[in-house]
Amino acid sequence: MGMYKVVVFDCETDSLPTKEFGFRYTECTCACALAFEMSTIGASDNTQTLLDSGVSITCWRDVIEPGRRGPFDQLFDAFDAAHLVVGFNCLSFDFPVLKKYYNCRDGAATRYWSHRIKTLDVFCRLRDVLDTWPKLSDLLRENGLGSKLTTGDNAIVMWEAQRRVELEDYCRVDVRKTAELALLPVVIFKHLLIPSSVYGIEGERLKSSRG
């Protein structure tokens, strides 16, 4: 039985992009991910069991592990191995933030685009269908998935104060909540029922199983 490899990720930054400079001066401070495997056929596992079996990854901008050339190499290696990369607004935010860090590797541009190509951006899929900008916090609340620990603005403050434990906890919870949302068979948004085929991991997994 084959396995379908998924990586859900999120990035925190030291500032927000601007109209004038875009992401030029915005640096990723911390990136967290959860890598897990699903069967390519049959029903998927219980969500919490599935996520508990996953491997957590945390990368810091100012920490390069021995044998690696850049601070986010472990995350990029996980992307390489994945069939599906999942995030929330990651195509417009997280990937542009991370793009500069690909340059420490040969074939950087090809690798960067190969990761974007296999990405499921839950926010992007829902935004395009609903013609509105759904907030992760609103989606979590409406679907009974709890809440975020804080906001992205506070994550910037945490980095400035070097409150790394809090920052990592916040980032990891965002990853976990994004995964829980993306694994729902149906998402409720303003009383609309949206099937997983629109936004979810299960929809992508089933497409893959059909070849």
PDB file of C-alpha atoms in Angstrom:
ATOM      1  CA  MET A   1       0.000   0.000   0.000  1.00  0.00           C
ATOM      2  CA  GLY A   2       1.479   3.359  -1.028  1.00  0.00           C
ATOM      3  CA  MET A   3       1.681   6.383   1.238  1.00  0.00           C
ATOM      4  CA  TYR A   4       0.730   9.967   0.440  1.00  0.00           C
ATOM      5  CA  LYS A   5       3.180  12.372   2.081  1.00  0.00           C
ATOM      6  CA  VAL A   6       1.870  15.725   3.289  1.00  0.00           C
ATOM      7  CA  VAL A   7       3.701  18.705   4.811  1.00  0.00           C
ATOM      8  CA  VAL A   8       1.695  21.521   6.422  1.00  0.00           C
ATOM      9  CA  PHE A   9       3.706  24.650   7.231  1.00  0.00           C
ATOM     10  CA  ASP A  10       3.615  28.239   8.426  1.00  0.00           C
ATOM     11  CA  CYS A  11       6.134  31.089   8.669  1.00  0.00           C
ATOM     12  CA  GLU A  12       6.510  33.981  11.087  1.00  0.00           C
ATOM     13  CA  THR A  13       8.284  37.194  10.115  1.00  0.00           C
ATOM     14  CA  ASP A  14      10.011  40.217  11.636  1.00  0.00           C
ATOM     15  CA  SER A  15       7.837  42.678   9.675  1.00  0.00           C
ATOM     16  CA  LEU A  16       5.108  42.838   7.070  1.00  0.00           C
ATOM     17  CA  PRO A  17       5.718  43.462   3.358  1.00  0.00           C
ATOM     18  CA  THR A  18       5.160  46.975   2.061  1.00  0.00           C
ATOM     19  CA  LYS A  19       3.707  48.365  -1.161  1.00  0.00           C
ATOM     20  CA  GLU A  20       6.993  50.007  -2.079  1.00  0.00           C
ATOM     21  CA  PHE A  21       9.447  47.186  -1.344  1.00  0.00           C
ATOM     22  CA  GLY A  22       7.286  44.069  -1.228  1.00  0.00           C
ATOM     23  CA  PHE A  23       9.090  41.281   0.656  1.00  0.00           C
ATOM     24  CA  ARG A  24      12.598  42.694   0.126  1.00  0.00           C
ATOM     25  CA  TYR A  25      13.113  43.638   3.776  1.00  0.00           C
ATOM     26  CA  THR A  26      10.772  41.076   5.345  1.00  0.00           C
ATOM     27  CA  GLU A  27      12.660  38.183   6.914  1.00  0.00           C
ATOM     28  CA  CYS A  28      11.323  34.855   8.092  1.00  0.00           C
ATOM     29  CA  THR A  29      12.096  34.447  11.794  1.00  0.00           C
ATOM     30  CA  CYS A  30      10.636  31.009  12.434  1.00  0.00           C
ATOM     31  CA  ALA A  31       9.118  28.338  10.212  1.00  0.00           C
ATOM     32  CA  CYS A  32       7.232  25.342  11.562  1.00  0.00           C
ATOM     33  CA  ALA A  33       5.883  22.310   9.759  1.00  0.00           C
ATOM     34  CA  LEU A  34       4.172  19.011  10.392  1.00  0.00           C
ATOM     35  CA  ALA A  35       4.959  16.113   8.049  1.00  0.00           C
ATOM     36  CA  PHE A  36       2.672  13.075   8.019  1.00  0.00           C
ATOM     37  CA  GLU A  37       1.661  10.211   5.755  1.00  0.00           C
ATOM     38  CA  MET A  38      -1.750   9.012   4.594  1.00  0.00           C
ATOM     39  CA  SER A  39      -2.674   5.834   2.756  1.00  0.00           C
ATOM     40  CA  THR A  40      -3.181   6.436  -0.955  1.00  0.00           C
ATOM     41  CA  ILE A  41      -6.256   4.184  -0.916  1.00  0.00           C
ATOM     42  CA  GLY A  42      -9.147   3.641   1.440  1.00  0.00           C
ATOM     43  CA  ALA A  43     -10.429   5.876   4.198  1.00  0.00           C
ATOM     44  CA  SER A  44      -8.057   8.303   5.873  1.00  0.00           C
ATOM     45  CA  ASP A  45      -7.095   7.880   9.532  1.00  0.00           C
ATOM     46  CA  ASN A  46      -8.639   9.730  12.454  1.00  0.00           C
ATOM     47  CA  THR A  47      -7.395  13.312  12.194  1.00  0.00           C
ATOM     48  CA  GLN A  48      -5.844  13.603  15.654  1.00  0.00           C
ATOM     49  CA  THR A  49      -4.190  10.177  15.387  1.00  0.00           C
ATOM     50  CA  LEU A  50      -2.856  11.105  11.980  1.00  0.00           C
ATOM     51  CA  LEU A  51      -1.409  14.421  13.118  1.00  0.00           C
ATOM     52  CA  ASP A  52      -0.010  12.960  16.352  1.00  0.00           C
ATOM     53  CA  SER A  53       1.943  10.463  14.238  1.00  0.00           C
ATOM     54  CA  GLY A  54       3.564  13.275  12.243  1.00  0.00           C
ATOM     55  CA  VAL A  55       7.053  14.721  12.516  1.00  0.00           C
ATOM     56  CA  SER A  56       7.337  18.332  13.715  1.00  0.00           C
ATOM     57  CA  ILE A  57       9.918  20.651  12.171  1.00  0.00           C
ATOM     58  CA  THR A  58      11.054  24.033  13.477  1.00  0.00           C
ATOM     59  CA  CYS A  59      13.606  26.212  11.669  1.00  0.00           C
ATOM     60  CA  TRP A  60      15.043  29.507  12.928  1.00  0.00           C
ATOM     61  CA  ARG A  61      16.486  32.216  10.713  1.00  0.00           C
ATOM     62  CA  ASP A  62      19.682  32.462  12.764  1.00  0.00           C
ATOM     63  CA  VAL A  63      20.326  28.734  13.267  1.00  0.00           C
ATOM     64  CA  ILE A  64      22.027  26.564  10.633  1.00  0.00           C
ATOM     65  CA  GLU A  65      22.297  22.916  11.567  1.00  0.00           C
ATOM     66  CA  PRO A  66      25.589  21.045  10.999  1.00  0.00           C
ATOM     67  CA  GLY A  67      25.857  19.771   7.448  1.00  0.00           C
ATOM     68  CA  ARG A  68      23.255  22.181   6.088  1.00  0.00           C
ATOM     69  CA  ARG A  69      23.857  25.272   3.973  1.00  0.00           C
ATOM     70  CA  GLY A  70      20.897  27.403   5.022  1.00  0.00           C
ATOM     71  CA  PRO A  71      18.577  27.866   8.011  1.00  0.00           C
ATOM     72  CA  PHE A  72      15.484  26.462   6.266  1.00  0.00           C
ATOM     73  CA  ASP A  73      17.082  23.458   4.544  1.00  0.00           C
ATOM     74  CA  GLN A  74      15.222  20.971   6.752  1.00  0.00           C
ATOM     75  CA  LEU A  75      11.901  22.495   5.680  1.00  0.00           C
ATOM     76  CA  PHE A  76      12.870  22.500   2.010  1.00  0.00           C
ATOM     77  CA  ASP A  77      13.983  18.862   2.237  1.00  0.00           C
ATOM     78  CA  ALA A  78      10.563  17.997   3.661  1.00  0.00           C
ATOM     79  CA  PHE A  79       8.943  19.817   0.730  1.00  0.00           C
ATOM     80  CA  ASP A  80      11.102  17.785  -1.664  1.00  0.00           C
ATOM     81  CA  ALA A  81       9.840  14.515  -0.174  1.00  0.00           C
ATOM     82  CA  ALA A  82       6.174  15.541   0.004  1.00  0.00           C
ATOM     83  CA  HIS A  83       3.458  14.775  -2.490  1.00  0.00           C
ATOM     84  CA  LEU A  84       1.503  17.753  -1.164  1.00  0.00           C
ATOM     85  CA  VAL A  85       2.541  20.963   0.622  1.00  0.00           C
ATOM     86  CA  VAL A  86      -0.239  22.739   2.527  1.00  0.00           C
ATOM     87  CA  GLY A  87      -0.520  26.247   3.955  1.00  0.00           C
ATOM     88  CA  PHE A  88      -2.901  29.113   4.576  1.00  0.00           C
ATOM     89  CA  ASN A  89      -2.190  32.102   2.303  1.00  0.00           C
ATOM     90  CA  CYS A  90       1.213  30.521   1.713  1.00  0.00           C
ATOM     91  CA  LEU A  91       1.404  31.203  -2.032  1.00  0.00           C
ATOM     92  CA  SER A  92       1.056  34.942  -1.487  1.00  0.00           C
ATOM     93  CA  PHE A  93       2.926  35.253   1.825  1.00  0.00           C
ATOM     94  CA  ASP A  94       4.998  32.349   3.159  1.00  0.00           C
ATOM     95  CA  PHE A  95       6.615  31.298  -0.108  1.00  0.00           C
ATOM     96  CA  PRO A  96       7.555  34.864  -1.155  1.00  0.00           C
ATOM     97  CA  VAL A  97       9.087  35.337   2.308  1.00  0.00           C
ATOM     98  CA  LEU A  98      11.091  32.128   1.985  1.00  0.00           C
ATOM     99  CA  LYS A  99      12.179  32.665  -1.614  1.00  0.00           C
ATOM    100  CA  LYS A 100      15.441  34.438  -0.765  1.00  0.00           C
ATOM    101  CA  TYR A 101      16.540  31.507   1.400  1.00  0.00           C
ATOM    102  CA  TYR A 102      16.451  29.113  -1.548  1.00  0.00           C
ATOM    103  CA  ASN A 103      19.429  30.941  -3.031  1.00  0.00           C
ATOM    104  CA  CYS A 104      21.898  29.091  -0.803  1.00  0.00           C
ATOM    105  CA  ARG A 105      21.331  25.966  -2.907  1.00  0.00           C
ATOM    106  CA  ASP A 106      22.131  25.083  -6.521  1.00  0.00           C
ATOM    107  CA  GLY A 107      19.075  24.978  -8.769  1.00  0.00           C
ATOM    108  CA  ALA A 108      17.293  27.336  -6.394  1.00  0.00           C
ATOM    109  CA  ALA A 109      14.675  28.642  -8.839  1.00  0.00           C
ATOM    110  CA  THR A 110      13.674  25.183 -10.060  1.00  0.00           C
ATOM    111  CA  ARG A 111      13.370  23.917  -6.506  1.00  0.00           C
ATOM    112  CA  TYR A 112      11.302  26.906  -5.385  1.00  0.00           C
ATOM    113  CA  TRP A 113       8.788  26.521  -8.206  1.00  0.00           C
ATOM    114  CA  SER A 114       8.606  22.739  -7.799  1.00  0.00           C
ATOM    115  CA  HIS A 115       7.471  23.294  -4.201  1.00  0.00           C
ATOM    116  CA  ARG A 116       4.849  25.882  -5.172  1.00  0.00           C
ATOM    117  CA  ILE A 117       3.500  23.621  -7.922  1.00  0.00           C
ATOM    118  CA  LYS A 118       2.549  20.899  -5.430  1.00  0.00           C
ATOM    119  CA  THR A 119       1.037  23.311  -2.912  1.00  0.00           C
ATOM    120  CA  LEU A 120      -2.539  23.371  -1.675  1.00  0.00           C
ATOM    121  CA  ASP A 121      -3.251  26.875  -0.370  1.00  0.00           C
ATOM    122  CA  VAL A 122      -6.450  26.510   1.662  1.00  0.00           C
ATOM    123  CA  PHE A 123      -6.953  30.278   1.832  1.00  0.00           C
ATOM    124  CA  CYS A 124      -6.516  30.739  -1.909  1.00  0.00           C
ATOM    125  CA  ARG A 125      -8.969  27.961  -2.797  1.00  0.00           C
ATOM    126  CA  LEU A 126     -11.650  29.274  -0.446  1.00  0.00           C
ATOM    127  CA  ARG A 127     -11.101  32.916  -1.420  1.00  0.00           C
ATOM    128  CA  ASP A 128     -11.496  32.171  -5.113  1.00  0.00           C
ATOM    129  CA  VAL A 129     -14.710  30.206  -4.591  1.00  0.00           C
ATOM    130  CA  LEU A 130     -16.271  32.489  -1.974  1.00  0.00           C
ATOM    131  CA  ASP A 131     -15.105  35.786  -3.500  1.00  0.00           C
ATOM    132  CA  THR A 132     -14.046  37.005  -0.055  1.00  0.00           C
ATOM    133  CA  TRP A 133     -10.976  36.846   2.191  1.00  0.00           C
ATOM    134  CA  PRO A 134     -11.677  34.220   4.869  1.00  0.00           C
ATOM    135  CA  LYS A 135      -9.642  34.552   8.068  1.00  0.00           C
ATOM    136  CA  LEU A 136      -8.161  31.431   9.613  1.00  0.00           C
ATOM    137  CA  SER A 137      -9.506  32.467  13.019  1.00  0.00           C
ATOM    138  CA  ASP A 138     -13.060  32.758  11.645  1.00  0.00           C
ATOM    139  CA  LEU A 139     -12.872  29.392   9.895  1.00  0.00           C
ATOM    140  CA  LEU A 140     -11.567  27.664  13.008  1.00  0.00           C
ATOM    141  CA  ARG A 141     -14.316  29.151  15.178  1.00  0.00           C
ATOM    142  CA  GLU A 142     -17.141  28.370  12.757  1.00  0.00           C
ATOM    143  CA  ASN A 143     -15.961  24.764  12.347  1.00  0.00           C
ATOM    144  CA  GLY A 144     -15.440  24.035  16.038  1.00  0.00           C
ATOM    145  CA  LEU A 145     -11.646  23.833  15.828  1.00  0.00           C
ATOM    146  CA  GLY A 146     -10.807  26.225  18.645  1.00  0.00           C
ATOM    147  CA  SER A 147      -8.707  29.304  18.013  1.00  0.00           C
ATOM    148  CA  LYS A 148      -5.273  30.653  17.219  1.00  0.00           C
ATOM    149  CA  LEU A 149      -3.021  31.489  20.175  1.00  0.00           C
ATOM    150  CA  THR A 150      -2.513  35.105  19.086  1.00  0.00           C
ATOM    151  CA  THR A 151      -1.964  37.160  15.909  1.00  0.00           C
ATOM    152  CA  GLY A 152       0.825  37.641  13.398  1.00  0.00           C
ATOM    153  CA  ASP A 153       1.451  41.146  14.736  1.00  0.00           C
ATOM    154  CA  ASN A 154       2.134  39.712  18.180  1.00  0.00           C
ATOM    155  CA  ALA A 155       4.472  37.150  16.629  1.00  0.00           C
ATOM    156  CA  ILE A 156       6.630  40.059  15.428  1.00  0.00           C
ATOM    157  CA  VAL A 157       6.747  41.403  18.990  1.00  0.00           C
ATOM    158  CA  MET A 158       7.690  37.953  20.323  1.00  0.00           C
ATOM    159  CA  TRP A 159      10.658  37.805  17.955  1.00  0.00           C
ATOM    160  CA  GLU A 160      11.809  41.287  18.886  1.00  0.00           C
ATOM    161  CA  ALA A 161      11.689  40.289  22.573  1.00  0.00           C
ATOM    162  CA  GLN A 162      13.311  36.916  21.789  1.00  0.00           C
ATOM    163  CA  ARG A 163      10.385  35.062  23.352  1.00  0.00           C
ATOM    164  CA  ARG A 164      11.189  32.034  21.238  1.00  0.00           C
ATOM    165  CA  VAL A 165       9.245  29.418  23.150  1.00  0.00           C
ATOM    166  CA  GLU A 166       6.036  31.444  22.774  1.00  0.00           C
ATOM    167  CA  LEU A 167       6.773  32.154  19.115  1.00  0.00           C
ATOM    168  CA  GLU A 168       7.369  28.499  18.318  1.00  0.00           C
ATOM    169  CA  ASP A 169       4.210  27.470  20.192  1.00  0.00           C
ATOM    170  CA  TYR A 170       2.176  30.020  18.234  1.00  0.00           C
ATOM    171  CA  CYS A 171       3.598  28.895  14.899  1.00  0.00           C
ATOM    172  CA  ARG A 172       3.136  25.202  15.686  1.00  0.00           C
ATOM    173  CA  VAL A 173      -0.485  25.718  16.727  1.00  0.00           C
ATOM    174  CA  ASP A 174      -1.184  27.580  13.477  1.00  0.00           C
ATOM    175  CA  VAL A 175       0.273  24.631  11.570  1.00  0.00           C
ATOM    176  CA  ARG A 176      -1.813  22.138  13.527  1.00  0.00           C
ATOM    177  CA  LYS A 177      -5.011  24.158  13.114  1.00  0.00           C
ATOM    178  CA  THR A 178      -4.396  24.581   9.378  1.00  0.00           C
ATOM    179  CA  ALA A 179      -3.940  20.815   9.081  1.00  0.00           C
ATOM    180  CA  GLU A 180      -7.135  20.125  11.056  1.00  0.00           C
ATOM    181  CA  LEU A 181      -9.059  22.530   8.814  1.00  0.00           C
ATOM    182  CA  ALA A 182      -7.624  21.067   5.620  1.00  0.00           C
ATOM    183  CA  LEU A 183      -8.533  17.539   6.746  1.00  0.00           C
ATOM    184  CA  LEU A 184     -12.219  18.312   7.351  1.00  0.00           C
ATOM    185  CA  PRO A 185     -14.554  16.568   4.892  1.00  0.00           C
ATOM    186  CA  VAL A 186     -16.690  19.732   4.771  1.00  0.00           C
ATOM    187  CA  VAL A 187     -15.951  23.314   5.835  1.00  0.00           C
ATOM    188  CA  ILE A 188     -18.694  25.635   7.032  1.00  0.00           C
ATOM    189  CA  PHE A 189     -18.349  29.302   6.155  1.00  0.00           C
ATOM    190  CA  LYS A 190     -21.207  31.737   6.725  1.00  0.00           C
ATOM    191  CA  HIS A 191     -23.689  28.840   6.616  1.00  0.00           C
ATOM    192  CA  LEU A 192     -22.305  27.522   3.315  1.00  0.00           C
ATOM    193  CA  LEU A 193     -21.149  23.895   3.165  1.00  0.00           C
ATOM    194  CA  ILE A 194     -17.950  23.582   1.146  1.00  0.00           C
ATOM    195  CA  PRO A 195     -16.690  20.081   0.226  1.00  0.00           C
ATOM    196  CA  SER A 196     -13.091  18.967   0.630  1.00  0.00           C
ATOM    197  CA  SER A 197     -12.707  18.822  -3.153  1.00  0.00           C
ATOM    198  CA  VAL A 198     -12.542  22.633  -3.084  1.00  0.00           C
ATOM    199  CA  TYR A 199      -9.947  23.246  -0.366  1.00  0.00           C
ATOM    200  CA  GLY A 200      -8.862  20.015   1.322  1.00  0.00           C
ATOM    201  CA  ILE A 201      -6.131  17.426   1.636  1.00  0.00           C
ATOM    202  CA  GLU A 202      -8.627  14.585   1.163  1.00  0.00           C
ATOM    203  CA  GLY A 203      -9.683  15.983  -2.191  1.00  0.00           C
ATOM    204  CA  GLU A 204      -6.054  16.141  -3.348  1.00  0.00           C
ATOM    205  CA  ARG A 205      -5.313  12.651  -2.016  1.00  0.00           C
ATOM    206  CA  LEU A 206      -8.256  11.168  -3.904  1.00  0.00           C
ATOM    207  CA  LYS A 207      -7.156  12.885  -7.115  1.00  0.00           C
ATOM    208  CA  SER A 208      -3.730  11.332  -6.654  1.00  0.00           C
ATOM    209  CA  SER A 209      -5.149   7.847  -6.026  1.00  0.00           C
ATOM    210  CA  ARG A 210      -7.050   8.031  -9.308  1.00  0.00           C
ATOM    211  CA  GLY A 211      -3.843   8.822 -11.166  1.00  0.00           C
TER     212      GLY A 211
END
